[in-house]
XYZ file of C-alpha atoms in Angstrom:
714
model
C -46.054 -1.381 27.247
C -42.265 -1.756 27.415
C -42.526 -4.739 25.076
C -44.492 -2.652 22.566
C -41.812 0.061 22.672
C -39.132 -2.550 22.152
C -40.954 -4.019 19.147
C -41.446 -0.575 17.593
C -37.748 0.213 18.004
C -36.815 -3.179 16.572
C -39.098 -2.782 13.564
C -37.768 0.713 12.863
C -34.172 -0.496 13.105
C -34.946 -3.524 10.931
C -36.471 -1.331 8.232
C -33.496 1.019 8.429
C -31.114 -1.899 7.929
C -33.160 -3.248 5.021
C -33.146 0.138 3.319
C -29.451 0.711 3.869
C -28.112 -2.761 3.218
C -30.490 -4.243 0.663
C -32.018 -1.475 -1.447
C -29.969 -0.234 -4.375
C -28.992 3.400 -3.810
C -26.947 5.822 -5.901
C -23.254 5.205 -5.290
C -20.935 8.154 -4.817
C -17.201 8.527 -4.355
C -15.839 8.857 -0.830
C -14.324 12.133 0.247
C -10.891 12.154 1.844
C -12.196 12.130 5.434
C -14.542 9.203 4.780
C -11.723 7.249 3.128
C -9.312 8.007 5.971
C -11.685 7.109 8.801
C -11.358 3.267 8.594
C -7.561 3.590 8.294
C -7.326 5.834 11.350
C -9.653 3.495 13.253
C -7.384 0.546 12.361
C -4.198 2.364 13.379
C -5.569 3.604 16.714
C -7.005 0.205 17.634
C -3.781 -1.595 16.649
C -1.694 0.754 18.789
C -3.976 0.062 21.764
C -3.984 -3.658 21.049
C -0.195 -3.923 20.746
C 0.274 -1.979 23.983
C -2.045 -4.436 25.754
C -1.161 -7.791 24.153
C 2.334 -7.194 22.733
C 3.645 -10.167 20.741
C 0.580 -12.227 21.683
C -1.567 -10.094 19.379
C -1.146 -12.628 16.559
C -3.025 -15.186 18.627
C -6.369 -13.500 18.026
C -6.643 -9.886 19.102
C -5.011 -8.466 15.938
C -7.482 -10.479 13.903
C -10.412 -8.998 15.819
C -9.012 -5.497 15.281
C -8.946 -6.116 11.524
C -12.505 -7.475 11.551
C -13.737 -4.433 13.506
C -11.915 -2.115 11.092
C -13.445 -3.955 8.147
C -16.862 -3.468 9.770
C -16.232 0.267 10.085
C -15.152 0.424 6.435
C -18.293 -1.497 5.466
C -20.546 0.869 7.422
C -18.960 3.887 5.741
C -19.380 2.250 2.328
C -23.019 1.278 2.913
C -24.393 4.186 4.935
C -22.349 7.042 3.489
C -21.470 5.932 -0.042
C -24.520 3.912 -1.053
C -22.926 0.499 -1.625
C -24.877 -2.700 -1.039
C -23.442 -5.495 1.086
C -23.481 -7.856 -1.899
C -21.046 -5.574 -3.733
C -18.692 -5.387 -0.774
C -18.947 -9.143 -0.286
C -17.754 -9.673 -3.861
C -14.750 -7.486 -3.082
C -14.012 -9.496 0.066
C -14.262 -12.805 -1.805
C -11.965 -11.571 -4.576
C -9.487 -10.270 -2.013
C -9.369 -13.539 -0.069
C -9.145 -15.500 -3.324
C -6.059 -13.521 -4.299
C -4.382 -14.688 -1.074
C -5.204 -18.386 -1.472
C -1.868 -19.168 -3.118
C -0.050 -17.594 -0.163
C -2.207 -19.570 2.269
C -1.410 -22.866 0.515
C 2.304 -22.021 0.537
C 2.093 -21.168 4.222
C 0.482 -24.514 5.059
C 3.134 -26.387 3.092
C 5.954 -24.441 4.746
C 4.547 -25.593 8.087
C 4.515 -29.180 6.857
C 8.035 -28.872 5.433
C 9.384 -27.426 8.687
C 7.899 -30.405 10.545
C 9.374 -33.165 8.378
C 12.717 -31.391 8.007
C 13.024 -31.309 11.792
C 11.896 -34.931 12.126
C 14.365 -36.100 9.461
C 17.306 -34.211 10.954
C 17.748 -31.847 7.994
C 17.412 -28.665 10.074
C 19.488 -30.105 12.960
C 22.201 -31.052 10.421
C 22.225 -27.497 9.037
C 22.618 -26.150 12.571
C 25.338 -28.694 13.382
C 27.501 -27.883 10.361
C 26.768 -24.170 10.648
C 28.134 -24.116 14.189
C 31.346 -25.705 12.882
C 31.848 -22.978 10.269
C 30.389 -19.699 11.602
C 31.755 -17.558 14.433
C 30.007 -14.685 16.271
C 32.140 -12.003 14.603
C 31.046 -12.883 11.068
C 27.752 -14.623 11.748
C 25.326 -11.750 11.021
C 27.096 -10.805 7.788
C 27.278 -14.459 6.761
C 23.581 -15.001 7.539
C 22.680 -12.006 5.382
C 24.899 -13.144 2.485
C 23.717 -16.772 2.659
C 20.100 -15.605 2.616
C 20.843 -13.356 -0.379
C 22.587 -16.093 -2.390
C 19.854 -18.671 -1.786
C 17.099 -16.144 -2.586
C 18.803 -15.101 -5.849
C 19.087 -18.775 -6.802
C 15.486 -19.639 -5.886
C 13.744 -16.317 -6.526
C 11.818 -16.714 -3.275
C 12.347 -15.020 0.078
C 9.695 -17.271 1.600
C 11.506 -20.474 0.587
C 14.827 -19.028 1.730
C 13.541 -18.131 5.195
C 11.677 -21.428 5.561
C 14.783 -23.498 4.726
C 18.212 -21.988 5.424
C 16.618 -19.179 7.449
C 15.293 -21.572 10.076
C 18.699 -23.233 10.319
C 20.511 -19.886 10.578
C 18.147 -18.838 13.365
C 19.125 -21.920 15.324
C 22.828 -21.297 14.737
C 22.540 -17.658 15.763
C 20.668 -18.475 18.958
C 23.299 -21.064 19.796
C 25.969 -18.395 19.289
C 24.110 -16.133 21.717
C 22.536 -13.538 19.408
C 19.013 -12.237 20.043
C 16.361 -13.727 17.782
C 15.272 -10.283 16.550
C 18.780 -9.471 15.347
C 19.168 -12.853 13.665
C 15.770 -12.515 11.992
C 16.708 -9.052 10.700
C 19.917 -10.376 9.120
C 18.173 -13.350 7.501
C 15.279 -11.277 6.153
C 17.547 -8.472 4.898
C 19.511 -10.969 2.812
C 16.477 -12.937 1.664
C 14.613 -9.856 0.454
C 17.711 -8.473 -1.283
C 18.034 -11.756 -3.175
C 14.310 -11.961 -3.930
C 14.381 -8.382 -5.240
C 17.374 -8.962 -7.545
C 16.531 -12.462 -8.797
C 15.146 -12.820 -12.352
C 13.264 -15.866 -11.024
C 11.281 -13.823 -8.487
C 7.602 -13.148 -9.139
C 7.812 -9.583 -7.782
C 10.900 -8.861 -9.901
C 8.892 -9.853 -12.967
C 5.677 -8.146 -11.854
C 7.166 -4.671 -11.238
C 8.563 -4.084 -14.770
C 5.361 -5.490 -16.282
C 3.362 -2.835 -14.398
C 5.816 -0.046 -15.263
C 6.251 -0.843 -18.945
C 9.898 -1.905 -19.071
C 11.761 -5.189 -19.558
C 13.085 -7.491 -16.838
C 16.832 -7.037 -17.248
C 16.640 -3.260 -17.743
C 14.705 -3.238 -14.469
C 17.306 -5.351 -12.634
C 20.219 -3.254 -13.951
C 18.457 -0.051 -12.900
C 17.734 -1.471 -9.426
C 21.425 -2.004 -8.745
C 21.876 1.793 -8.506
C 19.866 1.937 -5.277
C 19.988 -1.679 -4.096
C 23.772 -2.133 -4.009
C 24.289 0.934 -1.751
C 21.437 -0.245 0.503
C 22.791 -3.778 0.964
C 26.356 -2.440 1.376
C 25.274 -0.181 4.239
C 23.344 -3.108 5.725
C 26.379 -5.432 5.669
C 28.569 -2.759 7.260
C 26.018 -2.324 10.065
C 25.863 -6.096 10.681
C 29.666 -6.330 10.596
C 29.971 -3.604 13.237
C 27.273 -5.206 15.409
C 28.958 -8.609 15.080
C 32.338 -7.329 16.218
C 31.040 -5.182 19.047
C 28.244 -7.408 20.364
C 29.197 -9.579 23.300
C 27.317 -12.681 22.155
C 26.422 -14.858 25.109
C 27.342 -18.120 23.421
C 30.693 -19.444 24.673
C 32.902 -21.953 22.856
C 31.943 -24.594 25.403
C 28.231 -23.904 24.950
C 28.515 -24.149 21.147
C 30.435 -27.421 21.505
C 27.777 -28.750 23.891
C 24.952 -27.852 21.490
C 26.752 -29.614 18.624
C 27.346 -32.704 20.763
C 23.713 -32.846 21.928
C 22.437 -32.593 18.336
C 24.899 -35.258 17.136
C 23.879 -37.549 19.995
C 20.171 -37.199 19.265
C 20.180 -37.313 15.450
C 22.085 -39.213 12.811
C 23.975 -36.375 11.078
C 25.013 -37.153 7.496
C 25.621 -35.244 4.292
C 22.943 -37.336 2.562
C 20.300 -35.312 4.394
C 21.147 -32.310 2.184
C 19.851 -34.144 -0.882
C 16.305 -33.110 0.106
C 16.913 -29.319 0.237
C 19.045 -29.645 -2.912
C 16.061 -31.216 -4.714
C 13.763 -28.412 -3.544
C 16.228 -25.728 -4.664
C 16.631 -27.482 -8.024
C 12.860 -27.586 -8.557
C 12.482 -23.884 -7.766
C 15.434 -22.890 -9.977
C 13.734 -24.844 -12.778
C 10.675 -22.626 -12.168
C 8.534 -25.353 -10.651
C 5.615 -23.585 -8.910
C 6.115 -23.113 -5.185
C 3.201 -25.310 -4.075
C 4.337 -28.571 -5.758
C 8.009 -27.833 -4.964
C 7.289 -27.387 -1.253
C 4.983 -30.417 -1.214
C 7.761 -32.548 -2.699
C 10.172 -31.138 -0.110
C 7.811 -31.927 2.765
C 7.178 -35.498 1.565
C 10.867 -36.173 0.899
C 11.549 -34.904 4.408
C 9.186 -37.589 5.692
C 10.957 -40.251 3.629
C 14.350 -39.069 4.929
C 13.036 -39.287 8.500
C 12.047 -42.918 7.991
C 15.451 -43.752 6.457
C 17.826 -41.826 8.714
C 16.060 -41.228 12.060
C 14.287 -44.418 13.244
C 14.937 -43.564 16.911
C 13.356 -40.110 16.542
C 10.437 -41.733 14.706
C 9.838 -44.052 17.656
C 10.145 -41.169 20.125
C 7.670 -38.884 18.350
C 5.143 -41.672 17.741
C 4.810 -42.247 21.515
C 4.179 -45.908 20.672
C 7.421 -47.736 21.540
C 5.819 -51.173 21.360
C 4.185 -50.665 17.946
C 5.660 -51.772 14.657
C 8.013 -49.475 12.723
C 5.453 -48.963 9.932
C 2.893 -47.714 12.470
C 5.492 -45.494 14.167
C 6.622 -44.045 10.834
C 3.116 -43.240 9.629
C 2.099 -41.666 12.935
C 5.289 -39.595 13.331
C 5.412 -38.296 9.756
C 1.725 -37.386 9.807
C 2.137 -35.591 13.121
C 5.154 -33.688 11.779
C 3.126 -32.633 8.731
C 0.080 -31.375 10.590
C 0.870 -30.734 14.261
C 3.275 -30.060 17.108
C 6.422 -32.114 17.509
C 9.315 -31.546 19.896
C 12.554 -33.443 20.405
C 13.512 -33.167 24.078
C 17.181 -33.166 25.134
C 19.140 -32.249 28.239
C 19.984 -28.812 26.791
C 17.331 -26.056 27.025
C 18.755 -24.085 24.082
C 18.577 -27.163 21.852
C 15.032 -27.860 23.027
C 13.965 -24.421 21.785
C 15.465 -25.194 18.369
C 13.956 -28.670 18.021
C 10.233 -27.921 18.054
C 7.741 -26.981 15.355
C 3.990 -26.708 14.847
C 3.459 -28.195 11.376
C 0.461 -27.003 9.393
C -1.499 -26.311 12.576
C 1.183 -23.875 13.679
C 0.339 -21.711 10.670
C -3.391 -21.405 11.369
C -3.149 -18.218 13.441
C -1.187 -16.608 10.621
C -3.732 -17.747 8.042
C -6.497 -16.367 10.252
C -4.661 -13.034 10.334
C -4.222 -13.012 6.545
C -7.913 -13.721 5.923
C -8.981 -10.928 8.287
C -6.532 -8.521 6.655
C -7.812 -9.402 3.192
C -11.402 -8.783 4.347
C -10.424 -5.251 5.377
C -8.437 -4.669 2.197
C -11.215 -6.076 0.019
C -13.841 -3.680 1.407
C -11.497 -0.691 1.126
C -10.620 -1.608 -2.460
C -14.166 -2.423 -3.613
C -15.604 0.779 -2.130
C -12.998 2.912 -3.900
C -11.696 4.396 -0.646
C -8.127 3.246 -1.331
C -8.218 4.901 -4.760
C -9.476 8.179 -3.267
C -6.579 8.246 -0.808
C -4.049 7.397 -3.503
C -5.355 10.079 -5.874
C -5.157 12.643 -3.075
C -1.443 11.885 -2.873
C -0.963 12.144 -6.652
C -2.512 15.621 -6.775
C 0.256 16.921 -4.513
C 3.097 15.771 -6.764
C 5.067 18.631 -8.346
C 8.659 17.389 -8.841
C 10.597 14.219 -9.643
C 11.557 13.839 -5.992
C 7.995 14.252 -4.753
C 6.740 11.877 -7.476
C 9.120 9.117 -6.381
C 8.438 9.822 -2.699
C 4.679 9.675 -3.365
C 5.080 6.374 -5.228
C 7.042 4.871 -2.342
C 4.536 6.172 0.214
C 1.638 4.769 -1.834
C 3.304 1.341 -1.971
C 3.824 1.293 1.796
C 0.244 2.500 2.256
C -1.101 -0.402 0.170
C 1.103 -2.860 2.064
C -0.474 -1.590 5.286
C -4.071 -1.406 4.073
C -4.423 -4.331 1.635
C -1.967 -6.599 3.499
C -0.729 -7.939 0.191
C 2.662 -7.375 -1.439
C 1.333 -7.996 -4.942
C -1.432 -5.402 -4.628
C 1.158 -2.948 -3.290
C 2.972 -3.354 -6.627
C -0.017 -3.757 -8.945
C -2.194 -0.824 -7.888
C 0.507 1.882 -7.591
C 2.077 0.526 -10.777
C -1.163 1.115 -12.684
C -1.757 4.462 -10.974
C 1.631 6.018 -11.669
C 2.646 4.488 -15.038
C 1.188 7.278 -17.187
C 2.364 10.019 -14.817
C 5.990 8.862 -15.032
C 5.740 8.702 -18.799
C 4.219 12.163 -19.086
C 6.928 13.571 -16.814
C 9.565 12.211 -19.201
C 10.688 9.403 -16.860
C 11.312 5.933 -18.260
C 9.456 2.921 -16.900
C 12.471 1.512 -15.067
C 12.340 4.466 -12.663
C 8.843 3.399 -11.617
C 9.621 -0.330 -11.488
C 12.667 0.337 -9.292
C 10.619 2.481 -6.908
C 7.933 -0.220 -6.694
C 10.526 -2.813 -5.677
C 12.438 -0.458 -3.356
C 9.257 0.196 -1.400
C 6.505 -2.384 -1.977
C 8.607 -5.556 -2.159
C 10.821 -4.919 0.851
C 8.461 -3.229 3.327
C 5.738 -5.889 3.241
C 7.677 -8.039 5.701
C 7.796 -5.197 8.264
C 4.002 -5.099 8.728
C 2.608 -7.682 11.196
C -0.721 -8.226 9.405
C 0.687 -8.251 5.866
C 0.910 -11.730 4.345
C 4.714 -11.450 4.246
C 5.125 -10.131 7.780
C 2.717 -12.675 9.215
C 4.326 -15.554 7.310
C 7.930 -14.806 8.229
C 6.990 -14.260 11.875
C 5.250 -17.617 11.907
C 8.037 -19.487 10.072
C 10.847 -18.087 12.225
C 8.830 -18.030 15.427
C 9.908 -14.411 15.917
C 7.301 -11.630 16.158
C 7.330 -9.121 13.308
C 7.862 -6.175 15.638
C 10.793 -8.035 17.228
C 12.780 -8.533 13.992
C 11.569 -5.439 12.074
C 13.942 -2.898 13.735
C 16.908 -5.014 12.562
C 15.788 -5.423 8.925
C 18.199 -2.678 7.924
C 18.054 -3.396 4.190
C 14.255 -3.265 4.165
C 14.242 0.019 6.093
C 17.043 1.693 4.115
C 15.743 0.786 0.620
C 12.697 3.114 0.411
C 14.693 6.021 1.847
C 17.496 5.359 -0.639
C 15.139 5.496 -3.622
C 13.539 8.732 -2.329
C 17.010 10.248 -1.812
C 17.955 9.354 -5.395
C 14.732 10.981 -6.584
C 15.239 14.305 -4.827
C 18.888 14.546 -5.906
C 18.008 13.246 -9.407
C 20.597 10.473 -9.148
C 20.323 7.384 -11.321
C 17.226 8.662 -13.141
C 16.653 7.510 -16.726
C 14.877 10.033 -18.965
C 13.249 9.714 -22.358
C 15.147 11.355 -25.205
C 13.634 14.469 -26.781
C 12.464 12.384 -29.755
C 10.814 9.783 -27.494
C 9.212 12.511 -25.392
C 7.881 14.221 -28.506
C 6.167 10.995 -29.551
C 4.628 10.672 -26.085
C 3.364 14.249 -26.174
C 1.915 13.659 -29.625
C 0.014 10.744 -28.158
C -1.148 12.943 -25.304
C -2.265 15.661 -27.698
C -4.396 13.099 -29.472
C -6.230 12.281 -26.264
C -7.667 15.749 -25.619
C -8.499 18.041 -28.549
C -6.978 21.506 -28.579
C -10.027 23.022 -30.270
C -13.742 22.281 -30.584
C -16.674 23.568 -32.605
C -19.901 24.938 -31.170
C -21.844 22.085 -32.777
C -19.546 19.521 -31.155
C -20.117 21.128 -27.750
C -23.891 21.032 -28.199
C -23.803 17.310 -28.987
C -22.273 16.446 -25.606
C -24.393 15.382 -22.601
C -25.170 17.966 -19.949
C -22.916 17.844 -16.919
C -22.936 19.602 -13.562
C -21.390 19.545 -10.107
C -22.558 16.452 -8.192
C -21.126 17.232 -4.760
C -22.502 19.096 -1.773
C -23.335 22.800 -2.147
C -23.015 25.122 0.876
C -24.711 28.530 0.653
C -22.943 30.938 3.017
C -25.310 33.856 3.677
C -24.735 34.376 7.415
C -21.471 35.616 9.009
C -21.457 32.746 11.518
C -21.227 30.231 8.635
C -17.980 31.658 7.271
C -15.520 30.140 9.750
C -16.637 26.547 9.166
C -16.322 26.994 5.397
C -12.887 28.548 5.845
C -11.702 25.636 8.014
C -12.707 23.185 5.286
C -11.198 25.143 2.390
C -7.836 25.810 3.969
C -7.142 22.056 4.045
C -6.882 22.079 0.236
C -3.851 22.815 -1.929
C -5.887 23.580 -5.085
C -9.443 25.008 -5.248
C -11.772 26.156 -8.019
C -12.614 29.878 -8.142
C -15.307 32.048 -9.750
C -17.584 35.016 -9.015
C -21.019 36.135 -10.177
C -22.304 39.707 -10.545
C -25.829 40.905 -11.185
C -26.036 41.819 -14.884
C -26.839 45.414 -15.815
C -29.134 46.199 -18.706
C -28.825 49.988 -18.377
C -25.950 52.004 -19.701
C -23.762 53.366 -16.894
C -25.267 51.120 -14.209
C -22.856 48.678 -12.553
C -23.357 46.329 -9.612
C -20.874 45.028 -7.084
C -19.860 41.385 -7.140
C -22.671 39.344 -5.576
C -21.369 35.809 -5.190
C -17.944 34.239 -4.611
C -17.629 30.523 -5.401
C -14.822 28.330 -4.065
C -14.919 24.594 -4.760
C -13.152 21.351 -3.891
C -13.849 18.119 -5.760
C -16.555 17.191 -3.255
C -17.938 20.478 -1.897
C -18.735 23.936 -3.270
C -18.993 26.990 -1.007
C -21.048 29.924 -2.318
C -20.530 33.177 -0.377
C -23.295 35.812 -0.777
C -21.059 38.850 -0.410
C -23.903 41.370 -0.016
C -24.900 39.386 3.112
C -21.517 38.470 4.642
C -19.269 41.146 3.120
C -15.739 40.170 2.068
C -14.802 38.095 5.146
C -11.183 38.490 6.332
C -10.779 34.696 6.526
C -11.740 34.287 2.859
C -9.669 37.292 1.844
C -6.717 35.637 3.603
C -7.438 32.397 1.765
C -7.279 34.180 -1.602
C -4.038 35.886 -0.521
C -2.456 32.599 0.637
C 0.260 31.638 -1.825
C 0.312 28.028 -0.579
C -3.178 27.434 -2.035
C -3.577 27.521 -5.809
C -6.839 29.132 -6.987
C -7.948 28.026 -10.461
C -10.436 30.028 -12.520
C -11.145 31.275 -16.041
C -10.737 34.964 -17.001
C -9.901 35.731 -13.380
C -8.727 39.336 -13.935
C -12.294 40.663 -14.045
C -13.211 38.643 -10.951
C -10.216 39.945 -9.002
C -10.865 43.524 -10.091
C -14.432 43.220 -8.758
C -13.180 41.879 -5.408
C -10.691 44.741 -5.069
C -13.603 47.167 -5.331
C -14.955 45.588 -2.135
C -11.596 45.889 -0.364
C -8.798 47.942 -1.986
C -6.226 46.275 0.326
C -6.900 42.865 -1.252
C -3.713 41.464 -2.867
C -4.373 38.179 -4.644
C -1.718 35.423 -4.580
C -1.230 32.214 -6.596
C -4.079 32.323 -9.124
C -4.081 30.177 -12.259
C -6.079 31.580 -15.189
C -7.135 28.685 -17.422
C -7.920 31.011 -20.336
C -4.477 32.612 -20.386
C -2.298 29.677 -19.386
C -3.867 27.070 -21.670
C -3.271 29.240 -24.713
C 0.431 28.899 -23.919
C 0.277 25.098 -24.220
C -1.654 25.046 -27.492
C -5.372 25.202 -26.668
C -7.176 27.204 -29.335
C -10.573 27.372 -27.629
C -10.811 28.453 -24.002
C -13.555 29.443 -21.571
C -15.217 27.137 -19.069
C -17.842 25.857 -21.518
C -15.342 24.962 -24.267
C -12.751 23.536 -21.888
C -15.367 21.435 -20.084
C -16.355 19.976 -23.434
C -12.786 19.223 -24.539
C -11.374 18.042 -21.226
C -14.345 16.678 -19.253
C -16.535 15.611 -22.207
C -19.591 17.397 -20.805
C -21.711 20.386 -21.826
C -22.269 23.016 -19.143
C -25.504 24.992 -19.214
C -25.059 28.784 -19.185
C -28.769 29.635 -18.935
C -28.422 31.156 -15.437
C -25.427 33.343 -16.254
C -27.462 36.547 -16.683
C -29.938 35.893 -13.862
C -30.371 38.185 -10.852
C -27.613 37.244 -8.400
C -28.878 39.778 -5.846
C -32.318 38.194 -5.546
C -33.558 37.615 -1.996
C -33.525 33.874 -2.622
C -31.285 32.165 -5.163
C -32.967 29.354 -7.069
C -31.654 25.794 -7.112
C -30.675 26.291 -10.752
C -28.620 29.361 -9.844
C -26.869 27.520 -7.027
C -26.045 24.555 -9.266
C -24.806 26.806 -12.068
C -22.556 28.785 -9.707
C -21.130 25.657 -8.062
C -20.549 23.992 -11.432
C -18.485 26.881 -12.810
C -16.019 26.820 -9.890
C -15.887 23.026 -9.748
C -15.361 22.722 -13.518
C -12.292 24.980 -13.335
C -10.790 22.693 -10.696
C -11.731 19.487 -12.552
C -10.236 20.801 -15.813
C -7.010 21.739 -14.048
C -6.737 18.374 -12.255
C -7.251 16.395 -15.461
C -4.704 18.436 -17.416
C -2.170 18.479 -14.578
C -2.397 14.727 -13.976
C -2.157 14.137 -17.718
C 1.093 16.085 -18.029
C -0.352 18.855 -20.217
C 0.804 21.553 -17.809
C 4.315 20.236 -17.167
C 6.073 23.044 -19.021
C 4.114 25.617 -16.986
C 5.177 24.086 -13.660
C 8.824 23.246 -14.424
């Protein structure tokens, strides 16, 4: 009997899964709570995971958290939104494919680190660095060196993987903490990457914003120079006031141990010089790093035969065998050069390509999560929710920066954090009279520099793996990366360094805008359009106990659609009280039957709340009718589409005409004169009532986002 029950449960569950995951269902857009749920799940689980595992999270538990979060996002997309797994799988594949270049680079950086250690290139950099740098100037010097190399190469990744690794060794020998050293190196490297005309992100940002490369770089200096100046001052102060543990004797001992173990010669620097030359000549990163890794192997064979024999663990074998075995092991796996000094031993070990596999695992898991969120449209819903709350230049720039950071966190990809917000905000900046370089600068000040602060982002994971320093260990000291987004937001709110279109340029833009949405429309043109109606959830509120729940939902909004319905009178002198009050969000419409629930104090308070904008058409009659129910009612913050749109040039108004011009749909008015006091309202009445309130909101949103209402909200 128990087996029969089990089989019945299994068959029911199997059929449920087949229906949900395989059968094509209507797809709808996520609401804000559905879109937020996977993000909140990810954040909560990561906080728990980090508190339990700490820096060891990269070894597997962070990856599992991302997979679980991706599963939650997939369940929301399939069960709630109607997506099929095949659609989400395509998004995952595309997302992982977009990261393949980064994965190849990461593998080659691991190989390069191995052969550059084996050949003595990194030890030579540490040796000479210890001769030149002192604790007082080290952090500033590390930041400047990283900046110069990154400007020359256009790559923060290459900078950190080459001179960054050497600077880390020097700093540790001087007694600085690895987090502080990592922060100085990364601050400089990302400044240089951001300002270099050779950098891919520096070229991508202006392309997304609609400006040219050198205008973009010149405009960036207004925020970037103050940010890096503050950063250098902070590192200078820390350098002078930090009691670095490294004594002169210890530094001398480290130099002597390195010189005793390796053959140190200036010829070793030919290899990094070749790599830098290739990158400056715009050779793609993959072949440039491959050449660097292979040349490192050649240099090891030429200059370090004793190290070759040591690493091969085959002292009696021939030199050809030893060379092949040692170079291959340096390329793919762990190698360590053991000395009598523990500090040196920490510097002289690397994991090759294999040492990058945990990071690659993390990147793949992050891209799975980002791919599902992107494919299901949940990221777009969250981003658009931010855009709707933008009312000033400062809030626009702050929203852009926040969106970039959000995409760095959720998609785990620096390029997507530039691409998606760049596409989203380009028209809004233009319609607000702001030139493209304002957007491109904000993209770089936020997306480019914050990616390295997030452990599961490709940048954060890569730099942590290359330096051997956990992201959360170096992140607090990446002063440039932390200051930059706040600097650009500060400039936005104080309107500093903002480039505006001239009046003539703005006029041309507005002419283009005017051509997008007609200012008038004929009755015949309206009738030719397809019927449209509200597609969200309709709540009929006809019991007092239902009011509070509706109120709780509505008060979360900053803008809602508004309308009322009154039973029509066909007798002279007979008038009826308002029967129905409609309040709508983009996803839900709430219809209050006032003859059943009265004029609830919560809803009255909502309509009197000046922090919530209520949008309707011909609202004076509606408000007059509500005041008859409660003479103490004092409306606040209403926007009358009919009156306000006449001020910006619309010749035809009314919900039907505006829906046609702005939303390209025809709204049926057949239920307008129906009996709104009937015992039961028909489905057609409910849909008509919900559509009128929703349409007012949709019209407002489209016009506001398009810049048509700018002069009304200045």
